[in-house]
Each structure stands twice: as C-alpha cells, then as structure tokens.
Tab-separated table of C-alpha atoms in Angstrom:
chain	number	residue	atom	x	y	z
A	139	MET	CA	-28.814	-10.138	-16.728
A	140	THR	CA	-27.182	-13.250	-15.019
A	141	GLU	CA	-25.818	-11.643	-12.030
A	142	ASN	CA	-26.829	-8.882	-10.025
A	143	SER	CA	-24.603	-5.498	-10.874
A	144	GLN	CA	-21.726	-5.230	-8.487
A	145	ASN	CA	-19.296	-2.823	-7.363
A	146	SER	CA	-15.699	-3.404	-8.430
A	147	GLN	CA	-14.442	-4.222	-4.841
A	148	ASN	CA	-16.945	-6.950	-4.618
A	149	THR	CA	-15.817	-8.985	-7.884
A	150	GLN	CA	-12.256	-10.156	-6.659
A	151	SER	CA	-11.959	-13.950	-6.425
A	152	THR	CA	-9.653	-15.497	-4.497
A	153	GLY	CA	-7.814	-17.233	-7.526
A	154	ASP	CA	-7.148	-14.125	-8.980
A	155	SER	CA	-5.525	-12.516	-6.075
A	156	GLU	CA	-1.994	-13.030	-7.139
A	157	ARG	CA	-2.372	-12.529	-11.177
A	158	ASP	CA	-1.770	-9.070	-12.665
A	159	PRO	CA	-4.326	-8.349	-15.073
A	160	ALA	CA	-1.839	-5.949	-17.099
A	161	SER	CA	0.496	-8.299	-17.792
A	162	LEU	CA	-1.853	-10.836	-19.027
A	163	HIS	CA	-3.510	-8.558	-22.071
A	164	THR	CA	-2.138	-5.680	-23.980
A	165	PRO	CA	-4.981	-3.546	-25.376
A	166	VAL	CA	-5.240	-2.882	-29.031
A	167	LEU	CA	-5.331	0.354	-30.327
A	168	LEU	CA	-5.408	1.610	-26.691
A	169	GLU	CA	-4.691	5.611	-27.058
A	170	ARG	CA	-6.638	5.514	-30.814
A	171	CYS	CA	-9.934	3.986	-28.371
A	172	VAL	CA	-9.234	6.419	-25.711
A	173	GLU	CA	-8.707	9.301	-28.352
A	174	LEU	CA	-12.267	8.617	-29.952
A	175	LEU	CA	-14.195	8.051	-26.278
A	176	ALA	CA	-12.880	10.708	-24.229
A	177	PRO	CA	-14.818	13.930	-25.970
A	178	ALA	CA	-18.012	12.276	-25.032
A	179	LEU	CA	-16.909	11.685	-21.478
A	180	GLN	CA	-15.866	15.272	-20.077
A	181	ALA	CA	-19.008	16.273	-18.604
A	182	ALA	CA	-19.965	15.231	-14.865
A	183	GLY	CA	-21.880	12.354	-14.498
A	184	SER	CA	-20.872	11.018	-18.095
A	185	VAL	CA	-21.664	7.471	-18.534
A	186	TYR	CA	-19.070	5.037	-20.435
A	187	VAL	CA	-20.103	1.400	-21.430
A	188	ASP	CA	-17.329	-1.289	-21.819
A	189	ALA	CA	-19.313	-3.834	-23.239
A	190	THR	CA	-16.347	-6.424	-23.148
A	191	LEU	CA	-14.267	-5.398	-20.282
A	192	GLY	CA	-11.900	-8.247	-20.463
A	193	MET	CA	-9.339	-7.601	-17.847
A	194	GLY	CA	-9.949	-3.303	-17.823
A	195	GLY	CA	-7.328	-2.209	-19.778
A	196	HIS	CA	-9.302	0.056	-22.276
A	197	SER	CA	-11.239	0.848	-19.497
A	198	GLU	CA	-8.407	2.273	-16.994
A	199	ALA	CA	-7.215	4.313	-19.566
A	200	VAL	CA	-10.523	6.125	-19.887
A	201	LEU	CA	-10.999	6.496	-16.497
A	202	ASP	CA	-7.665	7.829	-15.965
A	203	ARG	CA	-8.002	10.265	-19.119
A	204	CYS	CA	-11.903	11.518	-18.188
A	205	PRO	CA	-12.060	12.006	-14.545
A	206	ASN	CA	-15.741	13.106	-14.836
A	207	ALA	CA	-16.931	9.473	-16.221
A	208	ARG	CA	-18.534	6.371	-14.611
A	209	LEU	CA	-17.863	3.160	-15.903
A	210	ILE	CA	-20.607	0.774	-16.517
A	211	GLY	CA	-18.241	-2.610	-17.425
A	212	PHE	CA	-19.790	-5.914	-18.985
A	213	ASP	CA	-18.399	-9.176	-19.494
A	214	ARG	CA	-19.757	-13.127	-19.369
A	215	ASP	CA	-16.321	-14.199	-18.040
A	216	SER	CA	-16.389	-13.957	-14.201
A	217	GLU	CA	-12.702	-14.779	-13.873
A	218	ALA	CA	-11.926	-11.508	-16.323
A	219	LEU	CA	-14.581	-9.622	-13.983
A	220	GLY	CA	-12.441	-10.729	-11.130
A	221	LEU	CA	-9.163	-9.609	-12.438
A	222	ALA	CA	-10.922	-6.410	-13.897
A	223	GLY	CA	-12.185	-5.408	-10.701
A	224	ARG	CA	-8.973	-5.617	-8.773
A	225	ARG	CA	-7.388	-3.714	-11.550
A	226	LEU	CA	-10.098	-0.855	-11.298
A	227	ALA	CA	-10.787	-0.668	-7.935
A	228	ARG	CA	-8.908	2.032	-7.152
A	229	PHE	CA	-11.579	4.232	-9.104
A	230	GLY	CA	-13.982	3.445	-6.344
A	231	ASP	CA	-17.787	4.171	-6.665
A	232	ARG	CA	-17.186	5.254	-10.417
A	233	VAL	CA	-17.177	1.354	-11.353
A	234	THR	CA	-20.042	-0.683	-11.772
A	235	LEU	CA	-19.174	-4.690	-13.002
A	236	VAL	CA	-21.855	-6.343	-14.783
A	237	HIS	CA	-21.859	-10.240	-15.169
A	238	ALA	CA	-23.679	-10.460	-18.209
A	239	VAL	CA	-23.257	-10.846	-22.109
A	240	TYR	CA	-23.312	-7.533	-23.979
A	241	ASP	CA	-26.763	-8.196	-25.835
A	242	GLU	CA	-28.314	-7.884	-22.127
A	243	PHE	CA	-26.964	-4.063	-22.608
A	244	ASP	CA	-30.627	-2.884	-22.387
A	245	SER	CA	-31.897	-4.855	-19.434
A	246	SER	CA	-29.163	-4.283	-17.504
A	247	LEU	CA	-28.995	-0.721	-17.946
A	248	ASP	CA	-32.616	-0.580	-17.084
A	249	GLU	CA	-31.573	-2.446	-14.029
A	250	LEU	CA	-29.229	0.526	-13.019
A	251	GLY	CA	-31.889	3.049	-13.792
A	252	ILE	CA	-29.557	4.509	-16.964
A	253	ASP	CA	-31.547	5.776	-19.753
A	254	THR	CA	-28.777	7.240	-22.049
A	255	VAL	CA	-25.117	6.616	-22.031
A	256	ASP	CA	-22.548	8.941	-23.820
A	257	ALA	CA	-19.619	6.326	-24.872
A	258	VAL	CA	-19.744	2.793	-25.513
A	259	LEU	CA	-17.033	0.349	-26.702
A	260	PHE	CA	-16.988	-2.949	-27.980
A	261	ASP	CA	-13.402	-4.966	-28.373
A	262	LEU	CA	-14.830	-7.994	-30.143
A	263	GLY	CA	-13.668	-11.730	-29.876
A	264	VAL	CA	-11.588	-13.702	-27.529
A	265	SER	CA	-9.442	-12.343	-25.006
A	266	SER	CA	-5.667	-13.244	-24.173
A	267	LEU	CA	-6.843	-14.340	-20.688
A	268	GLN	CA	-9.169	-17.241	-22.628
A	269	LEU	CA	-6.786	-18.003	-25.083
A	270	ASP	CA	-4.069	-18.470	-22.940
A	271	GLU	CA	-5.307	-20.460	-20.162
A	272	ALA	CA	-5.110	-23.936	-21.740
A	273	SER	CA	-7.910	-25.265	-19.165
A	274	ARG	CA	-10.715	-23.298	-21.445
A	275	GLY	CA	-10.255	-25.042	-24.442
A	276	PHE	CA	-9.816	-22.083	-26.889
A	277	SER	CA	-6.456	-22.780	-28.357
A	278	TYR	CA	-5.515	-25.248	-30.904
A	279	ILE	CA	-1.600	-25.097	-29.564
A	280	GLN	CA	-2.152	-26.779	-25.941
A	281	ASP	CA	-4.140	-29.575	-25.593
A	282	ALA	CA	-6.959	-29.196	-22.918
A	283	PRO	CA	-10.757	-30.200	-22.694
A	284	LEU	CA	-12.834	-29.273	-25.887
A	285	ASP	CA	-14.760	-26.468	-23.980
A	286	MET	CA	-14.461	-22.702	-25.588
A	287	ARG	CA	-17.183	-21.350	-23.293
A	288	MET	CA	-16.796	-17.446	-22.277
A	289	ASP	CA	-18.899	-18.035	-19.489
A	290	ALA	CA	-17.908	-21.404	-18.074
A	291	THR	CA	-21.237	-21.535	-15.786
A	292	LYS	CA	-23.472	-22.334	-18.683
A	293	GLY	CA	-24.084	-22.966	-22.161
A	294	VAL	CA	-22.984	-26.153	-24.094
A	295	THR	CA	-19.402	-26.802	-24.703
A	296	ALA	CA	-17.214	-27.194	-27.975
A	297	ALA	CA	-17.277	-30.991	-27.353
A	298	GLU	CA	-20.599	-31.142	-27.000
A	299	ILE	CA	-21.417	-29.502	-30.489
A	300	VAL	CA	-18.565	-31.760	-32.316
A	301	ALA	CA	-20.572	-35.024	-30.683
A	302	SER	CA	-23.974	-34.069	-31.648
A	303	TYR	CA	-23.919	-31.991	-34.882
A	304	GLY	CA	-24.422	-34.335	-37.947
A	305	GLU	CA	-22.174	-34.069	-40.809
A	306	GLU	CA	-24.204	-31.466	-42.848
A	307	GLU	CA	-24.437	-29.460	-39.875
A	308	LEU	CA	-20.568	-29.310	-39.114
A	309	LYS	CA	-19.929	-28.381	-42.763
A	310	GLN	CA	-22.196	-25.458	-42.725
A	311	LEU	CA	-20.711	-24.345	-39.488
A	312	PHE	CA	-17.121	-24.492	-40.724
A	313	TYR	CA	-18.287	-22.527	-43.712
A	314	ARG	CA	-20.476	-20.118	-42.412
A	315	TYR	CA	-17.988	-18.833	-39.348
A	316	GLY	CA	-14.774	-19.963	-40.199
A	317	ASP	CA	-14.665	-19.607	-44.189
A	318	GLU	CA	-12.940	-23.158	-44.178
A	319	LYS	CA	-12.795	-24.518	-47.800
A	320	LEU	CA	-12.265	-27.909	-46.326
A	321	ALA	CA	-15.104	-28.047	-44.488
A	322	PRO	CA	-16.668	-31.262	-46.101
A	323	ARG	CA	-13.578	-33.315	-45.564
A	324	TYR	CA	-13.182	-32.339	-41.563
A	325	ALA	CA	-17.200	-32.762	-41.235
A	326	SER	CA	-16.685	-35.858	-42.542
A	327	TRP	CA	-13.426	-36.981	-40.845
A	328	ILE	CA	-15.044	-35.649	-37.391
A	329	VAL	CA	-18.256	-37.938	-37.929
A	330	ARG	CA	-16.259	-40.748	-38.811
A	331	GLU	CA	-13.826	-40.777	-35.679
A	332	ARG	CA	-16.144	-39.752	-33.235
A	333	ALA	CA	-18.016	-43.003	-34.302
A	334	GLN	CA	-14.760	-44.833	-32.988
A	335	ALA	CA	-14.107	-42.822	-29.877
A	336	PRO	CA	-15.358	-39.706	-28.703
A	337	ILE	CA	-13.458	-36.463	-29.637
A	338	GLU	CA	-12.993	-34.550	-25.871
A	339	THR	CA	-10.269	-32.599	-25.992
A	340	THR	CA	-8.158	-29.992	-28.242
A	341	GLY	CA	-5.677	-32.358	-28.969
A	342	GLN	CA	-7.742	-35.052	-30.190
A	343	LEU	CA	-9.630	-32.328	-32.802
A	344	VAL	CA	-6.379	-30.893	-33.869
A	345	ASP	CA	-5.315	-34.693	-34.603
A	346	VAL	CA	-8.374	-35.554	-36.665
A	347	LEU	CA	-7.731	-32.023	-38.614
A	348	GLN	CA	-4.290	-32.840	-39.296
A	349	ARG	CA	-4.774	-36.578	-40.330
A	350	ALA	CA	-7.767	-35.094	-42.747
A	351	THR	CA	-5.812	-32.461	-44.288
A	352	PRO	CA	-4.339	-33.103	-47.537
A	353	ALA	CA	-0.608	-33.203	-48.060
A	354	ALA	CA	-0.829	-30.484	-50.698
A	355	LYS	CA	-2.585	-28.220	-47.986
A	356	ARG	CA	-0.500	-28.647	-45.194
A	357	ASP	CA	1.889	-25.483	-45.697
A	358	ALA	CA	-1.527	-22.998	-45.799
A	359	GLY	CA	-1.506	-22.751	-42.178
A	360	HIS	CA	-2.793	-24.622	-39.012
A	361	PRO	CA	-5.809	-26.745	-40.406
A	362	ALA	CA	-7.523	-26.180	-36.848
A	363	LYS	CA	-7.294	-22.426	-37.238
A	364	ARG	CA	-10.710	-22.115	-39.036
A	365	VAL	CA	-12.297	-24.886	-37.372
A	366	PHE	CA	-11.573	-23.653	-33.849
A	367	GLN	CA	-13.008	-20.085	-34.800
A	368	ALA	CA	-15.922	-21.514	-36.024
A	369	LEU	CA	-16.577	-23.529	-32.812
A	370	ARG	CA	-16.067	-20.802	-30.642
A	371	ILE	CA	-18.413	-18.553	-32.561
A	372	GLU	CA	-21.203	-20.985	-32.436
A	373	VAL	CA	-20.528	-22.036	-28.614
A	374	ASN	CA	-20.826	-18.508	-27.534
A	375	ALA	CA	-23.148	-17.294	-30.090
A	376	GLU	CA	-20.723	-14.467	-30.700
A	377	LEU	CA	-22.487	-12.971	-33.676
A	378	GLY	CA	-26.098	-13.200	-32.867
A	379	ALA	CA	-25.159	-11.465	-29.603
A	380	LEU	CA	-23.366	-8.608	-31.460
A	381	GLU	CA	-26.453	-8.053	-33.809
A	382	ARG	CA	-28.565	-7.874	-30.806
A	383	ALA	CA	-26.395	-5.653	-28.878
A	384	LEU	CA	-24.784	-2.929	-31.481
A	385	PRO	CA	-28.463	-1.702	-32.165
A	386	GLN	CA	-29.191	-1.463	-28.577
A	387	ALA	CA	-26.242	0.535	-27.777
A	388	LEU	CA	-26.668	2.676	-30.658
A	389	ASN	CA	-30.475	3.437	-29.568
A	390	ARG	CA	-29.140	4.048	-26.224
A	391	VAL	CA	-26.359	6.488	-26.727
A	392	ALA	CA	-27.358	10.448	-26.214
A	393	VAL	CA	-26.543	13.191	-28.867
A	394	GLY	CA	-22.734	13.871	-28.873
A	395	GLY	CA	-22.124	10.263	-27.678
A	396	ARG	CA	-19.776	7.754	-29.526
A	397	VAL	CA	-19.755	4.250	-30.178
A	398	VAL	CA	-16.467	2.336	-31.064
A	399	VAL	CA	-16.022	-1.107	-32.234
A	400	GLU	CA	-12.892	-3.295	-32.828
A	401	ALA	CA	-13.580	-6.321	-34.908
A	402	TYR	CA	-11.159	-9.417	-35.658
A	403	GLN	CA	-13.042	-11.400	-38.168
A	404	SER	CA	-14.935	-10.594	-41.107
A	405	LEU	CA	-18.445	-11.701	-40.229
A	406	GLU	CA	-18.337	-9.181	-37.376
A	407	ASP	CA	-16.573	-6.484	-39.027
A	408	ARG	CA	-19.079	-7.030	-41.950
A	409	PHE	CA	-22.054	-6.526	-39.380
A	410	VAL	CA	-20.551	-3.468	-37.976
A	411	LYS	CA	-19.656	-1.818	-41.045
A	412	ARG	CA	-23.401	-2.547	-42.708
A	413	LEU	CA	-24.978	-1.038	-39.625
A	414	PHE	CA	-22.933	2.059	-39.256
A	415	GLU	CA	-23.314	2.667	-43.065
A	416	THR	CA	-27.002	2.592	-42.484
A	417	LYS	CA	-27.053	5.109	-39.533
A	418	THR	CA	-24.835	7.677	-41.030
A	419	THR	CA	-26.731	7.726	-44.269
A	420	SER	CA	-29.572	9.822	-45.100
A	421	THR	CA	-33.426	8.213	-45.347
A	422	ALA	CA	-34.233	10.804	-47.697
A	423	PRO	CA	-35.918	9.723	-51.182
A	424	SER	CA	-33.902	10.470	-53.803
A	425	GLY	CA	-35.274	13.395	-56.177
A	426	LEU	CA	-36.211	15.486	-52.909
A	427	PRO	CA	-34.979	19.026	-53.580
A	428	VAL	CA	-34.469	19.727	-49.477
A	429	GLU	CA	-33.579	17.057	-47.209
A	430	LEU	CA	-36.099	17.399	-44.384
A	431	PRO	CA	-34.824	17.339	-40.859
A	432	GLU	CA	-36.569	13.665	-39.814
A	433	HIS	CA	-34.438	12.183	-43.143
A	434	LYS	CA	-30.946	13.007	-41.745
A	435	PRO	CA	-28.655	10.852	-40.485
A	436	GLU	CA	-28.612	9.884	-36.662
A	437	PHE	CA	-25.191	9.462	-36.891
A	438	GLU	CA	-21.702	10.612	-38.508
A	439	ARG	CA	-18.538	8.762	-39.066
A	440	LEU	CA	-15.739	9.121	-36.801
A	441	VAL	CA	-13.196	7.233	-38.975
A	442	ARG	CA	-13.276	6.612	-42.712
A	443	GLY	CA	-13.449	2.792	-43.250
A	444	ALA	CA	-11.718	0.706	-40.748
A	445	GLU	CA	-8.362	1.661	-39.067
A	446	ARG	CA	-6.203	-0.719	-38.413
A	447	ALA	CA	-2.887	-1.532	-36.007
A	448	GLY	CA	0.290	0.114	-37.139
A	449	VAL	CA	3.347	-2.055	-37.740
A	450	ASP	CA	4.790	-1.180	-34.464
A	451	GLU	CA	2.080	-2.257	-32.490
A	452	GLY	CA	1.669	-5.364	-34.452
A	453	GLU	CA	5.182	-6.410	-33.524
A	454	ILE	CA	4.790	-5.598	-29.897
A	455	ASN	CA	1.277	-7.300	-29.953
A	456	PRO	CA	0.679	-9.810	-32.807
A	457	ARG	CA	-2.892	-10.231	-31.782
A	458	ALA	CA	-3.673	-6.584	-32.905
A	459	LEU	CA	-2.930	-7.719	-36.475
A	460	PRO	CA	-6.807	-8.751	-37.708
A	461	VAL	CA	-8.086	-5.801	-35.903
A	462	ARG	CA	-10.945	-3.151	-37.941
A	463	LEU	CA	-11.756	-0.461	-35.729
A	464	ARG	CA	-14.843	1.606	-37.025
A	465	ALA	CA	-16.387	4.409	-34.611
A	466	VAL	CA	-19.432	6.878	-35.152
A	467	ALA	CA	-20.827	9.760	-33.255
A	468	ARG	CA	-24.729	10.528	-32.674
A	469	VAL	CA	-25.548	13.981	-34.431
A	470	ARG	CA	-29.263	13.723	-34.173
A	471	SER	CA	-31.927	12.599	-31.799
A	472	PRO	CA	-34.180	9.680	-33.342
A	473	ARG	CA	-36.985	11.823	-32.380
A	474	ALA	CA	-35.700	15.107	-33.813
C-alpha cells in the first residue's frame, strides 16, 4: 500500500474544492453494474470493493442502493481520491479510501483486517479526469508534457520511455499494447527524430507520428491513438497489475459474492475472459461418470459473453462504446 487507508472525510485536497466530480465523469453501464453487485451486498456489514474508484460514481450508486454495505475504494490517482472523497463524504464511516494500485488488493485488505469481501468492481482503463486534464499528458488532442502516469507522484513518464527505449523495444511495445500496424515505421521515426531534439510533449510526439504516417493511411483514424494507448499501458503497467489483481479479488470473495469487470481494450478483456472461463469450468477429467464436489466450478457466469453499452448510452457518453462487461459469482468455496 502506498499510503495509509483513509476515511473519506480526510481525502479532500484544496485543489479539488471547487470541482464537481459528478460533472467530470459519467459512469459506464451504471445501472447494470449496480444490478449485478447489489444482490451480494444486502447483509449487514457486507463489504464492497471498488478497485478503480475514480471519481466515485459507481460507488455512490452502490452505497445508495445497498445501505448495509461499506466501501473499500482503491485508486492510484490522489486527485481522483480527493474528488471521490468529497462526493462520498455523506456516507461517513461506511467509506474507506485507499491510495494504492489494485494489485495491492490482498495486502491492503490485510492491513484493514478484512478477510473476505462480498462484491468487487473493476472499471479498467484511463478515467475522464485523466483524459480531460491536459496537463496529465494522456490525450493526443491537447499539447502537454508527455507524462501519462496515473499516479503522478512516482514512476517513469511516457517521455522517458520515448527517450530511452530502443527502436526494437518501441516497435514491440506498439505492436503488443496498441496493435499498431505501422509500429516499425513509427518506432524508426521516433528514434531518428529524438536524435535531433528531445520529444517531451504530446504535441511533439503527435507531430512525429503524423509526419511518419503514409498519405494513404491518413484517413484511417488518428495516427497517435494506438501509440498513446500503448505508452499509457506501459507507463502504468496496467496489464500486469490486472493479471495480479483479478485473481486476488476472485480468491477473496465470499460464497455468494460477485466480481464485475468493465474492460475497454482487447488485451484486458481477453485476460478477463480467459480467467473467468477457467473459474466457471469443471476440473473433472473427461470420462468420469460423476462429477466430484471438488471438481465443480468455484464460480458461475452472471452474463453470457460480454455485455456492451446500448446505443442510447453511447450517444450520451461515447467513451462507453468500447466497453465489455463480464461478471461472475462465487458458488463454491475453494476448500469445499
């Protein structure tokens, strides 16, 4: 854990005092998430973990709908925690906010003395707060320092990666996390251009990518979109954090408990899909006449495949369009 657990009343920062978190972010599939989580949060003392608290929109709705539940809210972004703390202050001691990445799930709950939880939400990816605040360097639309750190207090910036990775490393990065077909060309141009002058802002990087894009490809979407996605994932180690965090959450959830994940890019969704398939599949060897209790799946699916945002929601909030929602419920203890 990067900072001690805090009650929501203590998370407000002075810079957040005039900002309304509800106006900064529209939660994706809000009603559907609450509908999936609420059945596990009816008992007194039930514990809901929002692993990606953001500005608290999902958590506010869950706490309103489930008056017996308490919230443990994780976020690596201290600015988001300040805004969420203000939004959730009316719930008093039902709220505990934790400044940590979600792969610190187990250690953070251990510190809080919590053995099992009843519901967990992961709303993955970059938040509206980070995208819309130009100085954070997440957006290729506005010029800003090339940063992209979700936790601005530590870690390597995107500018440092652009300056230090070799051409082959950049090419593989753009392929792996951006699925960028022009990865070799973009990597080559970046290495060549940085030898002439440092690439330190989003505008400078966008300029290099635009000049590197062949004329025939310039109508196929913004040339920086996939490169910026790849850099953001690398800067924040997002995929690795998810691969460590989601198994922790599944192991921690009690029988009857639920885990809901909203993913916005294919690598994350692919991992969630594979893990959920494993957890909802019998381990019985083929040919056994009877499935023994220890071979029965620990979880069952709550949705078929992945659910998408509807047309109406997509029109109101275009950032909801890529979402893939998956959800499971624990039906058996691993020791049963």
